[in-house]
Structures are given as C-alpha cells and as structure tokens.
Amino acid sequence: MQILDMSFYVRKFTFASCFIVFSISYIEQRDVKVPCAEPQCDGSLTSGNYPFRYSKLRHDNTTLCVPSGKIKINWIDFSLEQPEHTGYGMECVYDWIKIVECDTQEILLNKTCGRNLTLPTLTSKTNCINIIFKSDGNWQFRGWYF
C-alpha cells in the first residue's frame, strides 16, 4: 500500500490600527496522507472547517497528485456564496473554487460558486490537479466536500 500525499495551504493574519484594518494570507503547507492501494486511490478533500463555515479571506491552493492514472472527483456537498450579477451576466466574484490541470493549466472546473449545487463528476487528464479556493470577507457557508 502506498501513501498519497495531499497538500493544503493557508495561514491568515489580521492587522488593525486606528485607521486601517487589513488581512494578509500567506502559504503554509499542511500534509494530509490518504491510503492508496493500487490500482485505485480513494480519499476525500474539503474546504477548511467543513462542514462548518469556512473562514473569511481564504486563498487556498491545493495540489493533488496520485502516483499514476487520473483523478476522479465525485462531489458530495457544495455550498458557497451566490454569484453576482455583473455587466457580463452572473459571475463568481466573491467566494469560488476552480480546478485546473497542474502541467497545462487546462481548466477542469471554471470559477464555480452557489449554494446546494449538484456538480458533475470531474475526471482529470493527468495525475495531478490544482484546486484553488477563494473567499472574501463577507458571507461564509459550509464550503465543499469531494
């Protein structure tokens, strides 16, 4: 049995003064190990603090790689802030998730947001994907779980 390493990144600090309040996020690695028995690896990944509300001002970049083959994502739960109506239609401008192939940056899931969505199963073309999750400072929800 091999061990699959998944990396999760985030650290947030907030600074305040009499006139300014701002936040800085920087990257810190936390490894999560999932048992991986060939020919198939099974595991799950969630937004931070799931099933409770995710934190404000998150910018997580998680790289998920398997030893060989492709990655299949079966969504179990998805609840983020709703899209905003802009001059270009409904867009995810506040909280969103995006999934891309590591090497080519080909988009598997474009910026996606909304509450109680049923998302299609995704299958990568390679053995490595990047999962980008962003939240703003306003509303937080359960997040996502696959």
mmCIF file with all atom_site columns, N, CA and C in Angstrom, residues 2-65:
data_model
loop_
_atom_site.group_PDB
_atom_site.id
_atom_site.type_symbol
_atom_site.label_atom_id
_atom_site.label_alt_id
_atom_site.label_comp_id
_atom_site.label_asym_id
_atom_site.label_entity_id
_atom_site.label_seq_id
_atom_site.pdbx_PDB_ins_code
_atom_site.Cartn_x
_atom_site.Cartn_y
_atom_site.Cartn_z
_atom_site.occupancy
_atom_site.B_iso_or_equiv
_atom_site.pdbx_formal_charge
_atom_site.auth_seq_id
_atom_site.auth_comp_id
_atom_site.auth_asym_id
_atom_site.auth_atom_id
_atom_site.pdbx_PDB_model_num
ATOM 1   N N  . GLN A 1 2  ? 0.606   2.154  -0.917 1.00 0.00 ? 2  GLN A N  1
ATOM 2   C CA . GLN A 1 2  ? 1.322   3.423  -0.970 1.00 0.00 ? 2  GLN A CA 1
ATOM 3   C C  . GLN A 1 2  ? 0.547   4.462  -0.166 1.00 0.00 ? 2  GLN A C  1
ATOM 4   N N  . ILE A 1 3  ? 1.197   5.551  0.150  1.00 0.00 ? 3  ILE A N  1
ATOM 5   C CA . ILE A 1 3  ? 0.527   6.664  0.819  1.00 0.00 ? 3  ILE A CA 1
ATOM 6   C C  . ILE A 1 3  ? 0.477   7.823  -0.159 1.00 0.00 ? 3  ILE A C  1
ATOM 7   N N  . LEU A 1 4  ? -0.718  8.373  -0.360 1.00 0.00 ? 4  LEU A N  1
ATOM 8   C CA . LEU A 1 4  ? -0.925  9.510  -1.238 1.00 0.00 ? 4  LEU A CA 1
ATOM 9   C C  . LEU A 1 4  ? -0.767  10.776 -0.412 1.00 0.00 ? 4  LEU A C  1
ATOM 10  N N  . ASP A 1 5  ? 0.099   11.670 -0.823 1.00 0.00 ? 5  ASP A N  1
ATOM 11  C CA . ASP A 1 5  ? 0.288   12.936 -0.118 1.00 0.00 ? 5  ASP A CA 1
ATOM 12  C C  . ASP A 1 5  ? -0.551  14.017 -0.772 1.00 0.00 ? 5  ASP A C  1
ATOM 13  N N  . MET A 1 6  ? -1.378  14.680 0.021  1.00 0.00 ? 6  MET A N  1
ATOM 14  C CA . MET A 1 6  ? -2.159  15.817 -0.454 1.00 0.00 ? 6  MET A CA 1
ATOM 15  C C  . MET A 1 6  ? -1.715  17.015 0.375  1.00 0.00 ? 6  MET A C  1
ATOM 16  N N  . SER A 1 7  ? -1.506  18.142 -0.267 1.00 0.00 ? 7  SER A N  1
ATOM 17  C CA . SER A 1 7  ? -1.042  19.335 0.442  1.00 0.00 ? 7  SER A CA 1
ATOM 18  C C  . SER A 1 7  ? -2.150  20.365 0.513  1.00 0.00 ? 7  SER A C  1
ATOM 19  N N  . PHE A 1 8  ? -2.265  21.005 1.642  1.00 0.00 ? 8  PHE A N  1
ATOM 20  C CA . PHE A 1 8  ? -3.286  22.030 1.842  1.00 0.00 ? 8  PHE A CA 1
ATOM 21  C C  . PHE A 1 8  ? -2.579  23.265 2.386  1.00 0.00 ? 8  PHE A C  1
ATOM 22  N N  . TYR A 1 9  ? -2.912  24.415 1.866  1.00 0.00 ? 9  TYR A N  1
ATOM 23  C CA . TYR A 1 9  ? -2.173  25.617 2.201  1.00 0.00 ? 9  TYR A CA 1
ATOM 24  C C  . TYR A 1 9  ? -3.093  26.706 2.735  1.00 0.00 ? 9  TYR A C  1
ATOM 25  N N  . VAL A 1 10 ? -2.726  27.348 3.850  1.00 0.00 ? 10 VAL A N  1
ATOM 26  C CA . VAL A 1 10 ? -3.322  28.627 4.250  1.00 0.00 ? 10 VAL A CA 1
ATOM 27  C C  . VAL A 1 10 ? -2.814  29.040 5.631  1.00 0.00 ? 10 VAL A C  1
ATOM 28  N N  . ARG A 1 11 ? -2.610  30.279 5.804  1.00 0.00 ? 11 ARG A N  1
ATOM 29  C CA . ARG A 1 11 ? -2.346  30.879 7.107  1.00 0.00 ? 11 ARG A CA 1
ATOM 30  C C  . ARG A 1 11 ? -2.821  32.322 6.970  1.00 0.00 ? 11 ARG A C  1
ATOM 31  N N  . LYS A 1 12 ? -3.568  32.837 7.916  1.00 0.00 ? 12 LYS A N  1
ATOM 32  C CA . LYS A 1 12 ? -4.109  34.176 7.814  1.00 0.00 ? 12 LYS A CA 1
ATOM 33  C C  . LYS A 1 12 ? -3.766  34.977 9.063  1.00 0.00 ? 12 LYS A C  1
ATOM 34  N N  . PHE A 1 13 ? -3.375  36.202 8.856  1.00 0.00 ? 13 PHE A N  1
ATOM 35  C CA . PHE A 1 13 ? -3.154  37.129 9.941  1.00 0.00 ? 13 PHE A CA 1
ATOM 36  C C  . PHE A 1 13 ? -3.941  38.396 9.649  1.00 0.00 ? 13 PHE A C  1
ATOM 37  N N  . THR A 1 14 ? -4.501  39.002 10.675 1.00 0.00 ? 14 THR A N  1
ATOM 38  C CA . THR A 1 14 ? -5.209  40.268 10.514 1.00 0.00 ? 14 THR A CA 1
ATOM 39  C C  . THR A 1 14 ? -4.516  41.314 11.379 1.00 0.00 ? 14 THR A C  1
ATOM 40  N N  . PHE A 1 15 ? -4.293  42.475 10.789 1.00 0.00 ? 15 PHE A N  1
ATOM 41  C CA . PHE A 1 15 ? -3.656  43.576 11.484 1.00 0.00 ? 15 PHE A CA 1
ATOM 42  C C  . PHE A 1 15 ? -4.645  44.734 11.563 1.00 0.00 ? 15 PHE A C  1
ATOM 43  N N  . ALA A 1 16 ? -4.638  45.460 12.645 1.00 0.00 ? 16 ALA A N  1
ATOM 44  C CA . ALA A 1 16 ? -5.558  46.587 12.785 1.00 0.00 ? 16 ALA A CA 1
ATOM 45  C C  . ALA A 1 16 ? -4.820  47.772 13.394 1.00 0.00 ? 16 ALA A C  1
ATOM 46  N N  . SER A 1 17 ? -5.207  48.961 12.969 1.00 0.00 ? 17 SER A N  1
ATOM 47  C CA . SER A 1 17 ? -4.718  50.189 13.582 1.00 0.00 ? 17 SER A CA 1
ATOM 48  C C  . SER A 1 17 ? -5.920  51.107 13.720 1.00 0.00 ? 17 SER A C  1
ATOM 49  N N  . CYS A 1 18 ? -5.715  52.333 14.133 1.00 0.00 ? 18 CYS A N  1
ATOM 50  C CA . CYS A 1 18 ? -6.831  53.252 14.314 1.00 0.00 ? 18 CYS A CA 1
ATOM 51  C C  . CYS A 1 18 ? -7.586  53.506 13.008 1.00 0.00 ? 18 CYS A C  1
ATOM 52  N N  . PHE A 1 19 ? -6.876  53.480 11.893 1.00 0.00 ? 19 PHE A N  1
ATOM 53  C CA . PHE A 1 19 ? -7.497  53.888 10.640 1.00 0.00 ? 19 PHE A CA 1
ATOM 54  C C  . PHE A 1 19 ? -7.621  52.765 9.607  1.00 0.00 ? 19 PHE A C  1
ATOM 55  N N  . ILE A 1 20 ? -6.863  51.702 9.761  1.00 0.00 ? 20 ILE A N  1
ATOM 56  C CA . ILE A 1 20 ? -6.816  50.678 8.719  1.00 0.00 ? 20 ILE A CA 1
ATOM 57  C C  . ILE A 1 20 ? -6.965  49.292 9.341  1.00 0.00 ? 20 ILE A C  1
ATOM 58  N N  . VAL A 1 21 ? -7.776  48.477 8.701  1.00 0.00 ? 21 VAL A N  1
ATOM 59  C CA . VAL A 1 21 ? -7.838  47.065 9.044  1.00 0.00 ? 21 VAL A CA 1
ATOM 60  C C  . VAL A 1 21 ? -7.582  46.306 7.752  1.00 0.00 ? 21 VAL A C  1
ATOM 61  N N  . PHE A 1 22 ? -6.605  45.413 7.749  1.00 0.00 ? 22 PHE A N  1
ATOM 62  C CA . PHE A 1 22 ? -6.330  44.639 6.544  1.00 0.00 ? 22 PHE A CA 1
ATOM 63  C C  . PHE A 1 22 ? -5.841  43.264 6.937  1.00 0.00 ? 22 PHE A C  1
ATOM 64  N N  . SER A 1 23 ? -5.929  42.357 5.981  1.00 0.00 ? 23 SER A N  1
ATOM 65  C CA . SER A 1 23 ? -5.522  40.986 6.228  1.00 0.00 ? 23 SER A CA 1
ATOM 66  C C  . SER A 1 23 ? -4.486  40.564 5.204  1.00 0.00 ? 23 SER A C  1
ATOM 67  N N  . ILE A 1 24 ? -3.620  39.678 5.625  1.00 0.00 ? 24 ILE A N  1
ATOM 68  C CA . ILE A 1 24 ? -2.616  39.110 4.735  1.00 0.00 ? 24 ILE A CA 1
ATOM 69  C C  . ILE A 1 24 ? -2.714  37.596 4.845  1.00 0.00 ? 24 ILE A C  1
ATOM 70  N N  . SER A 1 25 ? -2.793  36.936 3.723  1.00 0.00 ? 25 SER A N  1
ATOM 71  C CA . SER A 1 25 ? -2.738  35.482 3.723  1.00 0.00 ? 25 SER A CA 1
ATOM 72  C C  . SER A 1 25 ? -1.399  35.070 3.142  1.00 0.00 ? 25 SER A C  1
ATOM 73  N N  . TYR A 1 26 ? -0.771  34.068 3.723  1.00 0.00 ? 26 TYR A N  1
ATOM 74  C CA . TYR A 1 26 ? 0.436   33.550 3.120  1.00 0.00 ? 26 TYR A CA 1
ATOM 75  C C  . TYR A 1 26 ? 0.368   32.039 3.136  1.00 0.00 ? 26 TYR A C  1
ATOM 76  N N  . ILE A 1 27 ? 1.253   31.410 2.425  1.00 0.00 ? 27 ILE A N  1
ATOM 77  C CA . ILE A 1 27 ? 1.161   29.976 2.198  1.00 0.00 ? 27 ILE A CA 1
ATOM 78  C C  . ILE A 1 27 ? 1.935   29.201 3.252  1.00 0.00 ? 27 ILE A C  1
ATOM 79  N N  . GLU A 1 28 ? 1.283   28.210 3.804  1.00 0.00 ? 28 GLU A N  1
ATOM 80  C CA . GLU A 1 28 ? 1.922   27.268 4.713  1.00 0.00 ? 28 GLU A CA 1
ATOM 81  C C  . GLU A 1 28 ? 1.422   25.887 4.319  1.00 0.00 ? 28 GLU A C  1
ATOM 82  N N  . GLN A 1 29 ? 2.283   24.921 4.278  1.00 0.00 ? 29 GLN A N  1
ATOM 83  C CA . GLN A 1 29 ? 1.904   23.589 3.834  1.00 0.00 ? 29 GLN A CA 1
ATOM 84  C C  . GLN A 1 29 ? 1.492   22.720 5.012  1.00 0.00 ? 29 GLN A C  1
ATOM 85  N N  . ARG A 1 30 ? 0.375   22.015 4.835  1.00 0.00 ? 30 ARG A N  1
ATOM 86  C CA . ARG A 1 30 ? -0.074  21.005 5.785  1.00 0.00 ? 30 ARG A CA 1
ATOM 87  C C  . ARG A 1 30 ? -0.319  19.749 4.976  1.00 0.00 ? 30 ARG A C  1
ATOM 88  N N  . ASP A 1 31 ? 0.346   18.666 5.295  1.00 0.00 ? 31 ASP A N  1
ATOM 89  C CA . ASP A 1 31 ? 0.208   17.429 4.535  1.00 0.00 ? 31 ASP A CA 1
ATOM 90  C C  . ASP A 1 31 ? -0.893  16.562 5.124  1.00 0.00 ? 31 ASP A C  1
ATOM 91  N N  . VAL A 1 32 ? -1.715  16.031 4.232  1.00 0.00 ? 32 VAL A N  1
ATOM 92  C CA . VAL A 1 32 ? -2.752  15.087 4.605  1.00 0.00 ? 32 VAL A CA 1
ATOM 93  C C  . VAL A 1 32 ? -2.429  13.795 3.878  1.00 0.00 ? 32 VAL A C  1
ATOM 94  N N  . LYS A 1 33 ? -2.346  12.691 4.602  1.00 0.00 ? 33 LYS A N  1
ATOM 95  C CA . LYS A 1 33 ? -1.995  11.417 3.978  1.00 0.00 ? 33 LYS A CA 1
ATOM 96  C C  . LYS A 1 33 ? -3.242  10.548 3.849  1.00 0.00 ? 33 LYS A C  1
ATOM 97  N N  . VAL A 1 34 ? -3.448  10.016 2.646  1.00 0.00 ? 34 VAL A N  1
ATOM 98  C CA . VAL A 1 34 ? -4.591  9.164  2.349  1.00 0.00 ? 34 VAL A CA 1
ATOM 99  C C  . VAL A 1 34 ? -4.066  7.818  1.880  1.00 0.00 ? 34 VAL A C  1
ATOM 100 N N  . PRO A 1 35 ? -4.557  6.703  2.434  1.00 0.00 ? 35 PRO A N  1
ATOM 101 C CA . PRO A 1 35 ? -4.089  5.394  1.966  1.00 0.00 ? 35 PRO A CA 1
ATOM 102 C C  . PRO A 1 35 ? -4.353  5.221  0.474  1.00 0.00 ? 35 PRO A C  1
ATOM 103 N N  . CYS A 1 36 ? -3.398  4.648  -0.226 1.00 0.00 ? 36 CYS A N  1
ATOM 104 C CA . CYS A 1 36 ? -3.511  4.483  -1.670 1.00 0.00 ? 36 CYS A CA 1
ATOM 105 C C  . CYS A 1 36 ? -3.082  3.067  -2.024 1.00 0.00 ? 36 CYS A C  1
ATOM 106 N N  . ALA A 1 37 ? -4.033  2.220  -2.365 1.00 0.00 ? 37 ALA A N  1
ATOM 107 C CA . ALA A 1 37 ? -3.731  0.851  -2.771 1.00 0.00 ? 37 ALA A CA 1
ATOM 108 C C  . ALA A 1 37 ? -3.927  0.745  -4.279 1.00 0.00 ? 37 ALA A C  1
ATOM 109 N N  . GLU A 1 38 ? -2.909  0.324  -4.976 1.00 0.00 ? 38 GLU A N  1
ATOM 110 C CA . GLU A 1 38 ? -3.024  0.186  -6.432 1.00 0.00 ? 38 GLU A CA 1
ATOM 111 C C  . GLU A 1 38 ? -4.084  -0.851 -6.758 1.00 0.00 ? 38 GLU A C  1
ATOM 112 N N  . PRO A 1 39 ? -4.860  -0.737 -7.811 1.00 0.00 ? 39 PRO A N  1
ATOM 113 C CA . PRO A 1 39 ? -4.712  0.264  -8.854 1.00 0.00 ? 39 PRO A CA 1
ATOM 114 C C  . PRO A 1 39 ? -5.531  1.522  -8.605 1.00 0.00 ? 39 PRO A C  1
ATOM 115 N N  . GLN A 1 40 ? -6.211  1.654  -7.458 1.00 0.00 ? 40 GLN A N  1
ATOM 116 C CA . GLN A 1 40 ? -7.086  2.794  -7.252 1.00 0.00 ? 40 GLN A CA 1
ATOM 117 C C  . GLN A 1 40 ? -6.813  3.430  -5.905 1.00 0.00 ? 40 GLN A C  1
ATOM 118 N N  . CYS A 1 41 ? -6.828  4.769  -5.859 1.00 0.00 ? 41 CYS A N  1
ATOM 119 C CA . CYS A 1 41 ? -6.658  5.527  -4.626 1.00 0.00 ? 41 CYS A CA 1
ATOM 120 C C  . CYS A 1 41 ? -8.005  6.127  -4.256 1.00 0.00 ? 41 CYS A C  1
ATOM 121 N N  . ASP A 1 42 ? -8.340  6.113  -2.993 1.00 0.00 ? 42 ASP A N  1
ATOM 122 C CA . ASP A 1 42 ? -9.576  6.729  -2.530 1.00 0.00 ? 42 ASP A CA 1
ATOM 123 C C  . ASP A 1 42 ? -9.238  7.731  -1.445 1.00 0.00 ? 42 ASP A C  1
ATOM 124 N N  . GLY A 1 43 ? -9.937  8.833  -1.431 1.00 0.00 ? 43 GLY A N  1
ATOM 125 C CA . GLY A 1 43 ? -9.732  9.834  -0.403 1.00 0.00 ? 43 GLY A CA 1
ATOM 126 C C  . GLY A 1 43 ? -10.755 10.930 -0.557 1.00 0.00 ? 43 GLY A C  1
ATOM 127 N N  . SER A 1 44 ? -10.739 11.856 0.358  1.00 0.00 ? 44 SER A N  1
ATOM 128 C CA . SER A 1 44 ? -11.662 12.988 0.272  1.00 0.00 ? 44 SER A CA 1
ATOM 129 C C  . SER A 1 44 ? -10.905 14.261 0.602  1.00 0.00 ? 44 SER A C  1
ATOM 130 N N  . LEU A 1 45 ? -11.476 15.366 0.184  1.00 0.00 ? 45 LEU A N  1
ATOM 131 C CA . LEU A 1 45 ? -10.900 16.679 0.437  1.00 0.00 ? 45 LEU A CA 1
ATOM 132 C C  . LEU A 1 45 ? -12.047 17.634 0.688  1.00 0.00 ? 45 LEU A C  1
ATOM 133 N N  . THR A 1 46 ? -11.860 18.570 1.608  1.00 0.00 ? 46 THR A N  1
ATOM 134 C CA . THR A 1 46 ? -12.894 19.551 1.927  1.00 0.00 ? 46 THR A CA 1
ATOM 135 C C  . THR A 1 46 ? -12.286 20.939 2.007  1.00 0.00 ? 46 THR A C  1
ATOM 136 N N  . SER A 1 47 ? -13.153 21.933 1.950  1.00 0.00 ? 47 SER A N  1
ATOM 137 C CA . SER A 1 47 ? -12.720 23.287 2.267  1.00 0.00 ? 47 SER A CA 1
ATOM 138 C C  . SER A 1 47 ? -12.436 23.327 3.769  1.00 0.00 ? 47 SER A C  1
ATOM 139 N N  . GLY A 1 48 ? -11.657 24.303 4.195  1.00 0.00 ? 48 GLY A N  1
ATOM 140 C CA . GLY A 1 48 ? -11.307 24.407 5.608  1.00 0.00 ? 48 GLY A CA 1
ATOM 141 C C  . GLY A 1 48 ? -12.528 24.549 6.501  1.00 0.00 ? 48 GLY A C  1
ATOM 142 N N  . ASN A 1 49 ? -12.522 23.856 7.615  1.00 0.00 ? 49 ASN A N  1
ATOM 143 C CA . ASN A 1 49 ? -13.546 23.925 8.652  1.00 0.00 ? 49 ASN A CA 1
ATOM 144 C C  . ASN A 1 49 ? -14.856 23.215 8.276  1.00 0.00 ? 49 ASN A C  1
ATOM 145 N N  . TYR A 1 50 ? -14.889 22.533 7.121  1.00 0.00 ? 50 TYR A N  1
ATOM 146 C CA . TYR A 1 50 ? -16.098 21.828 6.701  1.00 0.00 ? 50 TYR A CA 1
ATOM 147 C C  . TYR A 1 50 ? -16.500 20.796 7.757  1.00 0.00 ? 50 TYR A C  1
ATOM 148 N N  . PRO A 1 51 ? -17.771 20.637 8.120  1.00 0.00 ? 51 PRO A N  1
ATOM 149 C CA . PRO A 1 51 ? -18.993 21.145 7.500  1.00 0.00 ? 51 PRO A CA 1
ATOM 150 C C  . PRO A 1 51 ? -19.454 22.482 8.070  1.00 0.00 ? 51 PRO A C  1
ATOM 151 N N  . PHE A 1 52 ? -18.630 23.086 8.903  1.00 0.00 ? 52 PHE A N  1
ATOM 152 C CA . PHE A 1 52 ? -18.961 24.400 9.424  1.00 0.00 ? 52 PHE A CA 1
ATOM 153 C C  . PHE A 1 52 ? -18.491 25.456 8.433  1.00 0.00 ? 52 PHE A C  1
ATOM 154 N N  . ARG A 1 53 ? -18.805 26.682 8.679  1.00 0.00 ? 53 ARG A N  1
ATOM 155 C CA . ARG A 1 53 ? -18.482 27.752 7.735  1.00 0.00 ? 53 ARG A CA 1
ATOM 156 C C  . ARG A 1 53 ? -16.974 27.899 7.548  1.00 0.00 ? 53 ARG A C  1
ATOM 157 N N  . TYR A 1 54 ? -16.566 28.038 6.292  1.00 0.00 ? 54 TYR A N  1
ATOM 158 C CA . TYR A 1 54 ? -15.154 28.294 6.011  1.00 0.00 ? 54 TYR A CA 1
ATOM 159 C C  . TYR A 1 54 ? -14.795 29.700 6.474  1.00 0.00 ? 54 TYR A C  1
ATOM 160 N N  . SER A 1 55 ? -13.533 29.975 6.600  1.00 0.00 ? 55 SER A N  1
ATOM 161 C CA . SER A 1 55 ? -13.045 31.255 7.110  1.00 0.00 ? 55 SER A CA 1
ATOM 162 C C  . SER A 1 55 ? -13.146 32.359 6.069  1.00 0.00 ? 55 SER A C  1
ATOM 163 N N  . LYS A 1 56 ? -13.132 33.580 6.561  1.00 0.00 ? 56 LYS A N  1
ATOM 164 C CA . LYS A 1 56 ? -13.069 34.756 5.686  1.00 0.00 ? 56 LYS A CA 1
ATOM 165 C C  . LYS A 1 56 ? -11.674 34.875 5.094  1.00 0.00 ? 56 LYS A C  1
ATOM 166 N N  . LEU A 1 57 ? -11.587 35.526 3.958  1.00 0.00 ? 57 LEU A N  1
ATOM 167 C CA . LEU A 1 57 ? -10.326 35.906 3.313  1.00 0.00 ? 57 LEU A CA 1
ATOM 168 C C  . LEU A 1 57 ? -9.379  34.728 3.098  1.00 0.00 ? 57 LEU A C  1
ATOM 169 N N  . ARG A 1 58 ? -9.918  33.629 2.626  1.00 0.00 ? 58 ARG A N  1
ATOM 170 C CA . ARG A 1 58 ? -9.098  32.451 2.314  1.00 0.00 ? 58 ARG A CA 1
ATOM 171 C C  . ARG A 1 58 ? -8.604  32.566 0.882  1.00 0.00 ? 58 ARG A C  1
ATOM 172 N N  . HIS A 1 59 ? -7.416  32.070 0.659  1.00 0.00 ? 59 HIS A N  1
ATOM 173 C CA . HIS A 1 59 ? -6.903  31.849 -0.691 1.00 0.00 ? 59 HIS A CA 1
ATOM 174 C C  . HIS A 1 59 ? -6.057  30.584 -0.616 1.00 0.00 ? 59 HIS A C  1
ATOM 175 N N  . ASP A 1 60 ? -6.717  29.460 -0.845 1.00 0.00 ? 60 ASP A N  1
ATOM 176 C CA . ASP A 1 60 ? -6.067  28.158 -0.741 1.00 0.00 ? 60 ASP A CA 1
ATOM 177 C C  . ASP A 1 60 ? -5.689  27.675 -2.129 1.00 0.00 ? 60 ASP A C  1
ATOM 178 N N  . ASN A 1 61 ? -4.510  27.108 -2.240 1.00 0.00 ? 61 ASN A N  1
ATOM 179 C CA . ASN A 1 61 ? -4.059  26.487 -3.488 1.00 0.00 ? 61 ASN A CA 1
ATOM 180 C C  . ASN A 1 61 ? -3.559  25.100 -3.114 1.00 0.00 ? 61 ASN A C  1
ATOM 181 N N  . THR A 1 62 ? -4.356  24.101 -3.428 1.00 0.00 ? 62 THR A N  1
ATOM 182 C CA . THR A 1 62 ? -4.046  22.723 -3.063 1.00 0.00 ? 62 THR A CA 1
ATOM 183 C C  . THR A 1 62 ? -3.642  21.953 -4.302 1.00 0.00 ? 62 THR A C  1
ATOM 184 N N  . THR A 1 63 ? -2.500  21.308 -4.258 1.00 0.00 ? 63 THR A N  1
ATOM 185 C CA . THR A 1 63 ? -2.051  20.445 -5.351 1.00 0.00 ? 63 THR A CA 1
ATOM 186 C C  . THR A 1 63 ? -2.321  19.007 -4.937 1.00 0.00 ? 63 THR A C  1
ATOM 187 N N  . LEU A 1 64 ? -3.067  18.307 -5.771 1.00 0.00 ? 64 LEU A N  1
ATOM 188 C CA . LEU A 1 64 ? -3.436  16.926 -5.502 1.00 0.00 ? 64 LEU A CA 1
ATOM 189 C C  . LEU A 1 64 ? -2.877  16.054 -6.615 1.00 0.00 ? 64 LEU A C  1
ATOM 190 N N  . CYS A 1 65 ? -2.004  15.116 -6.254 1.00 0.00 ? 65 CYS A N  1
ATOM 191 C CA . CYS A 1 65 ? -1.385  14.219 -7.225 1.00 0.00 ? 65 CYS A CA 1
ATOM 192 C C  . CYS A 1 65 ? -1.550  12.776 -6.764 1.00 0.00 ? 65 CYS A C  1
#
